Coordinates of C-alpha atoms and ligand atoms in Angstrom, one line a residue:
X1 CA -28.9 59.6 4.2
X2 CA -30.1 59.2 0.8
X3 CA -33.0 60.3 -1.2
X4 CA -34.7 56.8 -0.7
X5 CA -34.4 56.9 3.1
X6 CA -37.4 58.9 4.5
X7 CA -38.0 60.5 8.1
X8 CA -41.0 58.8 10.2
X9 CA -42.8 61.8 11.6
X10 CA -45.1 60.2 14.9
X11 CA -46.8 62.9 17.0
X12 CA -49.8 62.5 19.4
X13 CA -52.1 65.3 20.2
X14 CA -49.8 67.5 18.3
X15 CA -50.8 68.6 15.1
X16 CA -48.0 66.7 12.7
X17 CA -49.5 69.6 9.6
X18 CA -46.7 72.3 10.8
X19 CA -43.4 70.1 11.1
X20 CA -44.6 68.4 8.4
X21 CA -44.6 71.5 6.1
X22 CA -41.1 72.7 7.1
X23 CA -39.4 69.6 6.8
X24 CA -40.3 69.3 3.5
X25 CA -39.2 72.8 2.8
X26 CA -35.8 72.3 4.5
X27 CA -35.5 68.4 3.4
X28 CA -37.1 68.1 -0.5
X29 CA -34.9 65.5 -1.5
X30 CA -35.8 63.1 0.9
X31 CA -39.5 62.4 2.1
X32 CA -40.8 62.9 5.8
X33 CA -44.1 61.1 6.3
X34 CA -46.4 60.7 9.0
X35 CA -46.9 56.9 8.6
X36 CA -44.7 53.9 7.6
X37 CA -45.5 51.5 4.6
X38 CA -46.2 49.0 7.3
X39 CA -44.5 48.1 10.6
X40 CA -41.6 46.9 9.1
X41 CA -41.1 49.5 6.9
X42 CA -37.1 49.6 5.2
X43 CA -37.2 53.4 4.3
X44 CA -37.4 54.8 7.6
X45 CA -34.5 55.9 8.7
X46 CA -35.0 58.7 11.7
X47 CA -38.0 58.3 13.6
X48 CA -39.3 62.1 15.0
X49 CA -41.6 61.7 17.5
X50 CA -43.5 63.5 20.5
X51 CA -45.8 60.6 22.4
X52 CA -45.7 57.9 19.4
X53 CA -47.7 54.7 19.9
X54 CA -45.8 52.5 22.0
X55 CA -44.7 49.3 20.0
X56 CA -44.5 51.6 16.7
X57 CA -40.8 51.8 16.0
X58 CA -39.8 48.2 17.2
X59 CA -39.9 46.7 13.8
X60 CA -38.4 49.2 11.9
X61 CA -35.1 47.0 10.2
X62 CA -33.0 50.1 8.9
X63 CA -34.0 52.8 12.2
X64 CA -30.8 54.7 13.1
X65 CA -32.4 56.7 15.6
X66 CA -35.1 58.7 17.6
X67 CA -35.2 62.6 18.2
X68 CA -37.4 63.8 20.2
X69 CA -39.8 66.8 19.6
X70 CA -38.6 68.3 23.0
X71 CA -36.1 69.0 25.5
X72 CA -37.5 66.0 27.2
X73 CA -37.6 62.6 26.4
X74 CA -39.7 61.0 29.1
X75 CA -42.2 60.4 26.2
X76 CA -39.9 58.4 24.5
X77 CA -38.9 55.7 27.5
X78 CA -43.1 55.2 28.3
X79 CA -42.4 52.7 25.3
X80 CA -41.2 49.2 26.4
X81 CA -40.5 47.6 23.0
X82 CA -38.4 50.7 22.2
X83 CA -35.5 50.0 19.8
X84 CA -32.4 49.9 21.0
X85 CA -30.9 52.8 18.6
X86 CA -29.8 56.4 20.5
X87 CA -32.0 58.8 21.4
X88 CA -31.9 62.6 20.7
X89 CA -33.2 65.6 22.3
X90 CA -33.7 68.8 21.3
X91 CA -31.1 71.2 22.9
X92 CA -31.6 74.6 21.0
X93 CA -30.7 78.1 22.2
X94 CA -34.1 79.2 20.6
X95 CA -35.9 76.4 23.2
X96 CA -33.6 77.6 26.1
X97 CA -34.1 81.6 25.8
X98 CA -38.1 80.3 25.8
X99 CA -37.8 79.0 29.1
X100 CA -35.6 81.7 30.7
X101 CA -38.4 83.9 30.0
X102 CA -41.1 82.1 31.5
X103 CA -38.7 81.7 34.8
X104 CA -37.2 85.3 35.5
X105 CA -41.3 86.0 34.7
X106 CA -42.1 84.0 37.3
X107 CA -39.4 84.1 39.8
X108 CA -39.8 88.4 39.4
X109 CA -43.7 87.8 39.5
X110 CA -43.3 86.3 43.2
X111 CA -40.6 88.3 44.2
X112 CA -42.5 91.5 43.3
X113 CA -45.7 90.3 44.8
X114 CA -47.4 90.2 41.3
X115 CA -50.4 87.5 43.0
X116 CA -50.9 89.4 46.2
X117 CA -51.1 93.1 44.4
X118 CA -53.0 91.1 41.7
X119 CA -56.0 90.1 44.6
X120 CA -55.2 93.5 46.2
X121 CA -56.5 94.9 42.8
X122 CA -59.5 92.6 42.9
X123 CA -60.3 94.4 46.1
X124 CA -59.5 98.1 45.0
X125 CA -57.1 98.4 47.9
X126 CA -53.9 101.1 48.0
X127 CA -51.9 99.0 49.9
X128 CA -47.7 99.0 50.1
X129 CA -45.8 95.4 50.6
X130 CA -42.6 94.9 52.0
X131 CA -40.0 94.5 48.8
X132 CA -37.2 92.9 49.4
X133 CA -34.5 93.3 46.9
X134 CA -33.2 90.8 44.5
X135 CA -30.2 90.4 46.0
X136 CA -32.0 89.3 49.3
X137 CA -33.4 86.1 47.8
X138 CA -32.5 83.0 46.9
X139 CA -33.5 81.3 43.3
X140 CA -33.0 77.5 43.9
X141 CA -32.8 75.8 41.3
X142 CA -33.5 72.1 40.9
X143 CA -32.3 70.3 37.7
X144 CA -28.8 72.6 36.5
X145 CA -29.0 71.3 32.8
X146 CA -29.1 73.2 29.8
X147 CA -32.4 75.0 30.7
X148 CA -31.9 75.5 34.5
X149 CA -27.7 76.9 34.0
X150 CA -28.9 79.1 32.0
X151 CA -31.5 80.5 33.8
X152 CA -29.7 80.9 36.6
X153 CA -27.2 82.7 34.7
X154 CA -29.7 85.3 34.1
X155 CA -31.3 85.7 37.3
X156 CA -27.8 86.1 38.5
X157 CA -27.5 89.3 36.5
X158 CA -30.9 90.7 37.9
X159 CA -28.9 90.3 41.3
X160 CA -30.8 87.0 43.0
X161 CA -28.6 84.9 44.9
X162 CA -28.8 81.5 42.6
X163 CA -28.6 77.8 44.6
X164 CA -28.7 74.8 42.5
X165 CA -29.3 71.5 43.0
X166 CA -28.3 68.3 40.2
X167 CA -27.6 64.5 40.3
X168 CA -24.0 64.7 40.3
X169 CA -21.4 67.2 41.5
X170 CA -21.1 70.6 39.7
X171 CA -18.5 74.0 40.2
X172 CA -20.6 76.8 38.6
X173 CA -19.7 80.3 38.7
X174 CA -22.0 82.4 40.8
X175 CA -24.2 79.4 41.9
X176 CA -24.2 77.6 45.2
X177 CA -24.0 73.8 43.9
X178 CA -25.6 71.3 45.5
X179 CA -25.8 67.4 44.4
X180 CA -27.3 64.1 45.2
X181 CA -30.0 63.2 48.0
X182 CA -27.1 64.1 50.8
X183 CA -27.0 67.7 49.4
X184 CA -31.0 68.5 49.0
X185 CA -31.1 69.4 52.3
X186 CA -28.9 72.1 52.1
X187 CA -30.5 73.3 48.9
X188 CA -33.8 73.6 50.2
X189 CA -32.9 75.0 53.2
X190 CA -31.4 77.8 51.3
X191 CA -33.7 78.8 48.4
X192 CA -37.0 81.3 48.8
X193 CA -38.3 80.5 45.7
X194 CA -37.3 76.5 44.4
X195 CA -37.5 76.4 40.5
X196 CA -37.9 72.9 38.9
X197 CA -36.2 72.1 35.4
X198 CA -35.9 68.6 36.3
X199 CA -36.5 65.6 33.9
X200 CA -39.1 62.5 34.2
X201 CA -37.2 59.3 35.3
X202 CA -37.7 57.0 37.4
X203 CA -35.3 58.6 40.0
X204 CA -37.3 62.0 40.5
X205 CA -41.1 60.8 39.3
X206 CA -43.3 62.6 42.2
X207 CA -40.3 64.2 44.1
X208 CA -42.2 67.2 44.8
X209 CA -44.0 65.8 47.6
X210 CA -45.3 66.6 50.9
X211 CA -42.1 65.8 52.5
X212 CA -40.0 68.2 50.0
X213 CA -42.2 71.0 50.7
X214 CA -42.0 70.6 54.1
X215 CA -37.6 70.7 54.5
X216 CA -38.2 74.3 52.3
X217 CA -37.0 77.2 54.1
X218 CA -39.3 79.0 56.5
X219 CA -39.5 81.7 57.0
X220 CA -38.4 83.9 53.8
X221 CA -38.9 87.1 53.1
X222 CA -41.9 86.3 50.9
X223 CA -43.8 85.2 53.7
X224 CA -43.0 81.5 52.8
X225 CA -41.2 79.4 50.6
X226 CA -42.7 79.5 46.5
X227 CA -42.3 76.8 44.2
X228 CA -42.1 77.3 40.5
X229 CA -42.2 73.8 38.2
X230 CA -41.6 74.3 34.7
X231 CA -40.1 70.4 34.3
X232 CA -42.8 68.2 34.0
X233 CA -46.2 67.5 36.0
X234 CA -44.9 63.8 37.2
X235 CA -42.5 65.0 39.2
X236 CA -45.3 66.9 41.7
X237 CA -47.9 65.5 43.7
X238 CA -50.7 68.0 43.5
X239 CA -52.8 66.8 46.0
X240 CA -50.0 67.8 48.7
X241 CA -49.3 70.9 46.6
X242 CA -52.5 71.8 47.2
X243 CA -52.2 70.7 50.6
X244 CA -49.0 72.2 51.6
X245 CA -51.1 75.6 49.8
X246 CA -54.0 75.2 52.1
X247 CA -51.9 75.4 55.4
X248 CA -49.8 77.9 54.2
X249 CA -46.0 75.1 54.2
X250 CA -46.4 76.4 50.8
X251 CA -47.1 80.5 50.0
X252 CA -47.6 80.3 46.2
X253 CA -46.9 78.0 43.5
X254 CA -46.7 78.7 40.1
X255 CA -47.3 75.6 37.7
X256 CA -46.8 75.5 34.0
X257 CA -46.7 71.0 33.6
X258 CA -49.3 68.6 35.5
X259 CA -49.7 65.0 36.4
X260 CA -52.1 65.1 33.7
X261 CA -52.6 67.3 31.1
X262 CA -54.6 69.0 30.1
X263 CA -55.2 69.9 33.9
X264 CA -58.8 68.6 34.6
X265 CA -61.6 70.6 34.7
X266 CA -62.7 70.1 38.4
X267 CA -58.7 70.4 39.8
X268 CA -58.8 73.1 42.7
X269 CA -55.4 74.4 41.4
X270 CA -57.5 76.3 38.7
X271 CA -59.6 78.4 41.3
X272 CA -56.7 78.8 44.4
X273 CA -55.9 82.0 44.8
X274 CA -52.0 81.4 45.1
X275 CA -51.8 79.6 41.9
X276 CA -50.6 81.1 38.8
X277 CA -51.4 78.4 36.0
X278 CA -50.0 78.3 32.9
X279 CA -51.0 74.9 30.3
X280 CA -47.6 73.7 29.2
X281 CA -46.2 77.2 27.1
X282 CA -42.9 77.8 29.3
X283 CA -40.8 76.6 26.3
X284 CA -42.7 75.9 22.8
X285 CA -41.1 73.8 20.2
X286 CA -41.4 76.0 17.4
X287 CA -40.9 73.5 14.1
X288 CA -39.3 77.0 11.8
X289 CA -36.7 77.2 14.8
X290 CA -36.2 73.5 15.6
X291 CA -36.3 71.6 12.0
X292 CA -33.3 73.2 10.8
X293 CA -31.1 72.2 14.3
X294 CA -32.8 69.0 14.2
X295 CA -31.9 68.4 10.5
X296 CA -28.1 69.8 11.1
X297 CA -28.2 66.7 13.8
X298 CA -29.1 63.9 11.7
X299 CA -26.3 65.2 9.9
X300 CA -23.7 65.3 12.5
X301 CA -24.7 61.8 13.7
X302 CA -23.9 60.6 9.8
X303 CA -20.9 62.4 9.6
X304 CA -19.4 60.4 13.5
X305 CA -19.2 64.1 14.5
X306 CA -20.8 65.0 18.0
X307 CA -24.8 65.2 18.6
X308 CA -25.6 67.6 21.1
X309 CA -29.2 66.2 22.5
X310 CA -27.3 62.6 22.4
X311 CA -29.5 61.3 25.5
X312 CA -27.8 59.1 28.4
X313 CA -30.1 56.3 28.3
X314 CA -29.3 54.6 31.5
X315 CA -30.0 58.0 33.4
X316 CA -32.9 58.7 31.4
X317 CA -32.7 62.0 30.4
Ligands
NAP1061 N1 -42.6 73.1 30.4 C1 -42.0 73.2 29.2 O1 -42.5 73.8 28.3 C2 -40.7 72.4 29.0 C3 -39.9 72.7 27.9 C4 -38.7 72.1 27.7 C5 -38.2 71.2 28.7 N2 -38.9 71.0 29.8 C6 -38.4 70.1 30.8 O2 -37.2 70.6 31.3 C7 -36.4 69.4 31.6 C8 -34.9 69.9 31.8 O3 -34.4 70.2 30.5 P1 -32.8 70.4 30.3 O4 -32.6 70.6 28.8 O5 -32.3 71.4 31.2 O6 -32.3 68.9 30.8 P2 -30.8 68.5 31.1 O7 -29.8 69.4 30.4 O8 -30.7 67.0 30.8 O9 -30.6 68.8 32.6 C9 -31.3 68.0 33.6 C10 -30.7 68.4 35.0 O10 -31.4 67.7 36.0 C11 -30.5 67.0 36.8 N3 -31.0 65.8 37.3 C12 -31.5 64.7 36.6 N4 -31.9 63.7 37.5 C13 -31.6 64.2 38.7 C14 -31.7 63.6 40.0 N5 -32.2 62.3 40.2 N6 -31.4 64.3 41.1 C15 -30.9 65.6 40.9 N7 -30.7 66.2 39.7 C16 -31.1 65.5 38.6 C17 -29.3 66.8 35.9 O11 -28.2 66.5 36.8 P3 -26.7 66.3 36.2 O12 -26.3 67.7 35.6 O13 -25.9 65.9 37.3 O14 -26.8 65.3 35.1 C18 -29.2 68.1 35.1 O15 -28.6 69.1 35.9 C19 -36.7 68.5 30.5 O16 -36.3 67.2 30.8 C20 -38.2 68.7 30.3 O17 -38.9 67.7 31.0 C21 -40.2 71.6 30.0

């Protein structure tokens, strides 16, 4: 790239001032700016976006591509005049160690029954719960890309039993593998707590429904099967989550994404006392961490060498 190509910055509801600042500290010979000289402006060369205006990058003559902000880049496909140029995700080891954190938190949260000694507490009652150990539940995990292989990896080492379910057929190491709609079954059928690190396409939009819930195993040794999503909020319907909560299908969920963010005021998941609510902080982009990578791709892609967020378009994700 040279110094009179310039980077397209196009965020919405995130604050632009932070990525903004280190890409100019980490780029200064070329610009990044938040808005082109026009529609059809020549100088852009990489669009960066998280939710741009749909329609915004079509006319741009000289775009070579579009990295996303995030690991996920159903954002970027909501646009139907997007340009036909190859899309980039952010796959980061500084991203990934983010979410394994938020899911051995969660997945040890249920497993030592953080919510019931939480209400317990509430009540000032002594009271001892059965604990099982680790190694007598299953972590099912749904979605074993980048974020959910590696989680798994780690709740291995803690001693869970790890099942895994993804769209096409997988040999892992220490994970029961599971694949395609013949195989979810199975998965389900096996896992005490089902952890979602799925992506938005078409294929899995509101795939956390009434009828998923329902094929979850029963009875565990939690009192009922939990369900952790961490992916995104299109892929649940919250209205059978809550539901499936109600009549006890469900014993806890713990949600981090939502059909709609942020999670409206009056939703009943705020208030249900087997919801742990979190608003979209299992993995951060944080723009010191991510710049640099993001930069060091733009590179590789210049150089023919291999991009590692290169996205498969057809799939989606
Ligand atoms: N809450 C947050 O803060 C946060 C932060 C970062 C990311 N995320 C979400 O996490 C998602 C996963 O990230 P990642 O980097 O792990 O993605 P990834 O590496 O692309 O992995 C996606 C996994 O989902 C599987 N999959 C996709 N479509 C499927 C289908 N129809 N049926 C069964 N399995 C399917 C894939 O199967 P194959 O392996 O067979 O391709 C793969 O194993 C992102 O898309 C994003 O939405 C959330």
């Amino acid at each position: 790239m040279t110094a009179h190509e310039r980077i397209l910055l196009a965020t919405t509801g995130w604050n632009p001032g932070a990525w903004l600042q280190v890409f100019r500290r980490e780029c200064p010979d070329r610009q990044t700016v938040t808005e082109p000289d026009g529609p059809a402006d020549p100088s852009i060369r990489y669009a960066v976006v998280w939710k741009h205006a749909p329609g915004s990058l079509a006319r741009l003559p000289n775009l070579r591509a579009i990295f996303s902000l995030g690991a996920g880049v159903d954002h970027v496909y909501l646009d139907p005049a997007l340009p036909d140029v190859p899309v980039i995700r952010i796959v980061s080891a500084d991203l990934t160690m983010r979410m394994t954190e938020y899911v051995v938190w969660q997945v040890l949260d249920h497993a030592r029954q953080g919510p019931a000694y939480r209400a317990q507490q509430q009540q000032r009652k002594w009271r001892e719960l059965p604990q099982p150990a680790a190694a007598s539940l299953t972590v099912g995990i749904m979605g074993l890309g980048v974020l959910g292989t590696d989680a798994a990896g780690k709740l291995g080492n803690i001693g869970f039993r790890i099942a895994g379910w993804s769209r096409n057929e997988k040999r892992i190491a220490g994970i029961a593998c599971h694949h395609g709609a013949a195989g979810l079954d199975a998965f389900l059928g096996e896992s005490d707590i089902v952890v979602v690190l799925l992506p938005l396409t078409v294929e899995t939009r509101g795939i956390i429904d009434a009828s998923l819930v329902a094929r979850m195993k029963r009875p565990t040794p939690l009192g009922g099967p939990v369900l952790i999503n961490a992916g995104r909020g299109g892929l649940q319907v919250e209205s059978d989550i809550l539901t499936a909560l109600d009549d006890g299908t469900l014993m806890a969920a713990s949600l981090d994404v939502f059909e709609n963010e942020p999670l409206a005021a009056e939703s009943r998941l705020w208030t249900h006392p087997r919801v742990t609510l979190t608003p979209h902080i299992a993995a951060t982009s944080d723009p010191a961490r991510l710049v640099p990578e993001l930069l060091r791709e733009m590179e590789n892609l210049e150089r023919g060498r291999p991009v590692k967020g290169l996205v498969n378009g057809r799939a989606g994700y």
